[in-house]
Amino acid sequence: MQTTAFMIYKEVLEKRLARKKEQLAEIERQINSEGVSGSVDKRRYIELKAVVNELENCLDIAESMIKLDK
């Protein structure tokens, strides 16, 4: 199968999503271990969660584009 631009785009999104999920898990560990978390940690958590959701949406779009391209 030939690699298309959509497949490359999907691969990039998957890698970025994996990195952001790792960062999100690290912040969750910090928040859970400290007991009392600061507002900065909470803000970072909310922002990262929004980024993860947006990347998942973009990944869904890329998968749809690949299916339509076939």
mmCIF file with all atom_site columns, C-alpha atoms in Angstrom:
data_model
loop_
_atom_site.group_PDB
_atom_site.id
_atom_site.type_symbol
_atom_site.label_atom_id
_atom_site.label_alt_id
_atom_site.label_comp_id
_atom_site.label_asym_id
_atom_site.label_entity_id
_atom_site.label_seq_id
_atom_site.pdbx_PDB_ins_code
_atom_site.Cartn_x
_atom_site.Cartn_y
_atom_site.Cartn_z
_atom_site.occupancy
_atom_site.B_iso_or_equiv
_atom_site.pdbx_formal_charge
_atom_site.auth_seq_id
_atom_site.auth_comp_id
_atom_site.auth_asym_id
_atom_site.auth_atom_id
_atom_site.pdbx_PDB_model_num
ATOM 1  C CA . MET A 1 1  ? 0.000   0.000  0.000  1.00 0.00 ? 1  MET A CA 1
ATOM 2  C CA . GLN A 1 2  ? 1.287   3.433  -0.927 1.00 0.00 ? 2  GLN A CA 1
ATOM 3  C CA . THR A 1 3  ? 1.756   5.973  1.854  1.00 0.00 ? 3  THR A CA 1
ATOM 4  C CA . THR A 1 4  ? -0.413  9.023  1.321  1.00 0.00 ? 4  THR A CA 1
ATOM 5  C CA . ALA A 1 5  ? -0.298  12.479 2.853  1.00 0.00 ? 5  ALA A CA 1
ATOM 6  C CA . PHE A 1 6  ? -3.320  11.549 4.964  1.00 0.00 ? 6  PHE A CA 1
ATOM 7  C CA . MET A 1 7  ? -1.486  8.542  6.406  1.00 0.00 ? 7  MET A CA 1
ATOM 8  C CA . ILE A 1 8  ? 1.527   10.683 7.276  1.00 0.00 ? 8  ILE A CA 1
ATOM 9  C CA . TYR A 1 9  ? -0.776  13.259 8.880  1.00 0.00 ? 9  TYR A CA 1
ATOM 10 C CA . LYS A 1 10 ? -2.463  10.508 10.911 1.00 0.00 ? 10 LYS A CA 1
ATOM 11 C CA . GLU A 1 11 ? 0.888   9.142  12.062 1.00 0.00 ? 11 GLU A CA 1
ATOM 12 C CA . VAL A 1 12 ? 2.031   12.586 13.204 1.00 0.00 ? 12 VAL A CA 1
ATOM 13 C CA . LEU A 1 13 ? -1.228  13.076 15.107 1.00 0.00 ? 13 LEU A CA 1
ATOM 14 C CA . GLU A 1 14 ? -0.875  9.675  16.791 1.00 0.00 ? 14 GLU A CA 1
ATOM 15 C CA . LYS A 1 15 ? 2.656   10.474 17.979 1.00 0.00 ? 15 LYS A CA 1
ATOM 16 C CA . ARG A 1 16 ? 1.664   13.886 19.284 1.00 0.00 ? 16 ARG A CA 1
ATOM 17 C CA . LEU A 1 17 ? -1.392  12.414 21.018 1.00 0.00 ? 17 LEU A CA 1
ATOM 18 C CA . ALA A 1 18 ? 0.776   9.790  22.722 1.00 0.00 ? 18 ALA A CA 1
ATOM 19 C CA . ARG A 1 19 ? 3.156   12.474 24.032 1.00 0.00 ? 19 ARG A CA 1
ATOM 20 C CA . LYS A 1 20 ? 0.298   14.620 25.339 1.00 0.00 ? 20 LYS A CA 1
ATOM 21 C CA . LYS A 1 21 ? -1.309  11.615 27.045 1.00 0.00 ? 21 LYS A CA 1
ATOM 22 C CA . GLU A 1 22 ? 2.012   10.903 28.787 1.00 0.00 ? 22 GLU A CA 1
ATOM 23 C CA . GLN A 1 23 ? 2.180   14.510 29.978 1.00 0.00 ? 23 GLN A CA 1
ATOM 24 C CA . LEU A 1 24 ? -1.421  14.296 31.172 1.00 0.00 ? 24 LEU A CA 1
ATOM 25 C CA . ALA A 1 25 ? -0.704  11.092 33.101 1.00 0.00 ? 25 ALA A CA 1
ATOM 26 C CA . GLU A 1 26 ? 2.323   12.727 34.737 1.00 0.00 ? 26 GLU A CA 1
ATOM 27 C CA . ILE A 1 27 ? 0.256   15.701 35.894 1.00 0.00 ? 27 ILE A CA 1
ATOM 28 C CA . GLU A 1 28 ? -2.440  13.334 37.201 1.00 0.00 ? 28 GLU A CA 1
ATOM 29 C CA . ARG A 1 29 ? 0.216   11.488 39.222 1.00 0.00 ? 29 ARG A CA 1
ATOM 30 C CA . GLN A 1 30 ? 1.494   14.781 40.645 1.00 0.00 ? 30 GLN A CA 1
ATOM 31 C CA . ILE A 1 31 ? -1.988  15.949 41.583 1.00 0.00 ? 31 ILE A CA 1
ATOM 32 C CA . ASN A 1 32 ? -2.893  12.601 43.174 1.00 0.00 ? 32 ASN A CA 1
ATOM 33 C CA . SER A 1 33 ? 0.376   12.246 45.098 1.00 0.00 ? 33 SER A CA 1
ATOM 34 C CA . GLU A 1 34 ? 0.407   15.772 46.512 1.00 0.00 ? 34 GLU A CA 1
ATOM 35 C CA . GLY A 1 35 ? -3.138  15.625 47.839 1.00 0.00 ? 35 GLY A CA 1
ATOM 36 C CA . VAL A 1 36 ? -3.516  19.387 47.554 1.00 0.00 ? 36 VAL A CA 1
ATOM 37 C CA . SER A 1 37 ? -2.692  20.640 44.093 1.00 0.00 ? 37 SER A CA 1
ATOM 38 C CA . GLY A 1 38 ? -2.075  24.192 43.075 1.00 0.00 ? 38 GLY A CA 1
ATOM 39 C CA . SER A 1 39 ? -4.065  26.193 40.616 1.00 0.00 ? 39 SER A CA 1
ATOM 40 C CA . VAL A 1 40 ? -1.184  26.017 38.121 1.00 0.00 ? 40 VAL A CA 1
ATOM 41 C CA . ASP A 1 41 ? -1.330  22.210 38.070 1.00 0.00 ? 41 ASP A CA 1
ATOM 42 C CA . LYS A 1 42 ? -5.088  22.261 37.664 1.00 0.00 ? 42 LYS A CA 1
ATOM 43 C CA . ARG A 1 43 ? -4.853  24.759 34.809 1.00 0.00 ? 43 ARG A CA 1
ATOM 44 C CA . ARG A 1 44 ? -2.168  22.683 33.061 1.00 0.00 ? 44 ARG A CA 1
ATOM 45 C CA . TYR A 1 45 ? -4.321  19.576 33.501 1.00 0.00 ? 45 TYR A CA 1
ATOM 46 C CA . ILE A 1 46 ? -7.387  21.255 31.991 1.00 0.00 ? 46 ILE A CA 1
ATOM 47 C CA . GLU A 1 47 ? -5.372  22.667 29.081 1.00 0.00 ? 47 GLU A CA 1
ATOM 48 C CA . LEU A 1 48 ? -3.731  19.315 28.338 1.00 0.00 ? 48 LEU A CA 1
ATOM 49 C CA . LYS A 1 49 ? -7.069  17.527 28.547 1.00 0.00 ? 49 LYS A CA 1
ATOM 50 C CA . ALA A 1 50 ? -8.456  19.965 25.958 1.00 0.00 ? 50 ALA A CA 1
ATOM 51 C CA . VAL A 1 51 ? -5.444  19.364 23.693 1.00 0.00 ? 51 VAL A CA 1
ATOM 52 C CA . VAL A 1 52 ? -5.877  15.587 23.986 1.00 0.00 ? 52 VAL A CA 1
ATOM 53 C CA . ASN A 1 53 ? -9.563  15.873 23.081 1.00 0.00 ? 53 ASN A CA 1
ATOM 54 C CA . GLU A 1 54 ? -8.788  18.076 20.077 1.00 0.00 ? 54 GLU A CA 1
ATOM 55 C CA . LEU A 1 55 ? -6.045  15.730 18.856 1.00 0.00 ? 55 LEU A CA 1
ATOM 56 C CA . GLU A 1 56 ? -8.430  12.782 19.140 1.00 0.00 ? 56 GLU A CA 1
ATOM 57 C CA . ASN A 1 57 ? -10.965 14.695 17.039 1.00 0.00 ? 57 ASN A CA 1
ATOM 58 C CA . CYS A 1 58 ? -8.318  15.518 14.428 1.00 0.00 ? 58 CYS A CA 1
ATOM 59 C CA . LEU A 1 59 ? -7.242  11.875 14.378 1.00 0.00 ? 59 LEU A CA 1
ATOM 60 C CA . ASP A 1 60 ? -10.842 10.823 13.707 1.00 0.00 ? 60 ASP A CA 1
ATOM 61 C CA . ILE A 1 61 ? -10.990 13.302 10.825 1.00 0.00 ? 61 ILE A CA 1
ATOM 62 C CA . ALA A 1 62 ? -7.716  11.977 9.402  1.00 0.00 ? 62 ALA A CA 1
ATOM 63 C CA . GLU A 1 63 ? -9.013  8.397  9.563  1.00 0.00 ? 63 GLU A CA 1
ATOM 64 C CA . SER A 1 64 ? -12.169 9.458  7.728  1.00 0.00 ? 64 SER A CA 1
ATOM 65 C CA . MET A 1 65 ? -10.085 11.200 5.079  1.00 0.00 ? 65 MET A CA 1
ATOM 66 C CA . ILE A 1 66 ? -8.024  8.046  4.564  1.00 0.00 ? 66 ILE A CA 1
ATOM 67 C CA . LYS A 1 67 ? -11.184 5.976  4.116  1.00 0.00 ? 67 LYS A CA 1
ATOM 68 C CA . LEU A 1 68 ? -12.574 8.456  1.588  1.00 0.00 ? 68 LEU A CA 1
ATOM 69 C CA . ASP A 1 69 ? -9.264  8.548  -0.281 1.00 0.00 ? 69 ASP A CA 1
ATOM 70 C CA . LYS A 1 70 ? -9.330  4.778  -0.904 1.00 0.00 ? 70 LYS A CA 1
#
